[in-house]
XYZ file of C-alpha atoms in Angstrom:
106
model
C 144.248 123.038 82.803
C 143.457 119.833 81.226
C 143.986 116.570 83.310
C 143.737 113.952 80.330
C 147.257 112.517 80.619
C 148.744 111.065 83.801
C 151.604 113.680 83.246
C 149.173 116.561 83.520
C 147.296 115.296 86.590
C 150.814 114.714 88.317
C 152.006 118.280 87.475
C 148.989 119.574 88.586
C 149.219 117.414 91.992
C 152.765 118.868 92.290
C 151.501 122.451 92.216
C 148.734 121.834 94.764
C 151.160 120.271 96.879
C 153.471 123.178 96.636
C 150.484 125.597 97.367
C 149.388 123.322 100.412
C 152.961 123.587 101.774
C 152.963 127.329 101.539
C 149.530 127.722 102.978
C 149.932 125.306 105.666
C 152.476 127.907 107.585
C 149.941 130.723 107.191
C 147.064 128.525 108.498
C 149.156 127.656 111.507
C 149.857 131.167 112.107
C 146.366 132.284 111.442
C 145.145 129.160 113.924
C 147.463 130.681 116.670
C 146.270 134.183 116.232
C 142.624 133.089 116.422
C 142.963 130.815 119.712
C 145.113 133.611 121.266
C 142.307 136.052 120.353
C 139.729 133.584 121.616
C 141.163 133.325 124.971
C 141.498 137.012 125.223
C 137.780 137.402 124.108
C 136.562 134.760 126.721
C 138.761 136.612 129.337
C 137.148 140.005 128.292
C 133.581 138.549 128.397
C 134.002 137.036 132.003
C 135.197 140.479 133.115
C 132.345 142.356 131.507
C 129.994 139.723 132.827
C 131.308 140.136 136.408
C 131.277 144.050 136.037
C 127.810 144.315 134.588
C 124.790 144.828 136.747
C 121.285 143.039 136.468
C 119.975 139.493 136.217
C 122.112 136.703 134.995
C 120.436 136.964 131.644
C 121.203 140.727 131.422
C 124.575 140.539 132.462
C 125.352 137.780 129.810
C 123.558 140.127 127.310
C 125.763 142.873 128.302
C 129.006 140.884 128.388
C 128.186 139.447 124.824
C 127.489 143.109 123.459
C 130.785 144.293 125.002
C 132.869 141.575 123.511
C 131.033 140.457 120.274
C 133.699 142.384 118.070
C 136.576 140.865 119.822
C 138.650 138.708 117.617
C 136.608 138.928 114.898
C 139.581 139.511 112.179
C 141.466 136.533 113.478
C 138.661 134.094 113.319
C 137.955 135.407 109.735
C 141.480 135.006 108.629
C 141.750 131.326 110.202
C 138.353 130.254 108.608
C 139.196 131.659 105.125
C 142.487 129.985 105.228
C 141.189 126.816 106.545
C 138.449 126.692 103.819
C 141.256 127.464 101.139
C 143.329 124.475 102.665
C 140.429 122.094 102.547
C 139.448 123.070 98.932
C 143.148 122.268 97.913
C 142.847 119.142 99.745
C 139.625 118.075 98.064
C 141.266 119.006 94.543
C 144.392 116.670 95.430
C 142.184 113.903 96.267
C 140.268 114.369 92.972
C 143.400 114.452 91.015
C 144.606 111.247 92.936
C 141.434 109.475 91.891
C 141.907 110.656 88.306
C 145.416 109.437 88.131
C 144.256 105.976 89.581
C 141.474 105.937 86.992
C 143.868 106.668 84.432
C 146.235 103.909 85.469
C 143.425 101.246 85.424
C 142.492 102.488 81.926
C 146.080 102.046 80.384
């Protein structure tokens, strides 16, 4: 998409705004799921640590091993959506800068 006129830039900014509005709901849901899974993982790790035998380092390693895969999907989804939202925000910022520059050039 060309951004050579202010109208084209404004159209693109409107598209980005609509995309961000949609993704924000998804991001909020993913964040809630990840933070819930994170608390569960922390609890499970504490239980595994207390249940393990050996030195503190051994018990810690056992607890880490036993809970390493907990919450992986939730974290991945949250981080992926967060990255997309950051990219859209950067594009919006660039679009606003282009629009300002076009306004000064007129």
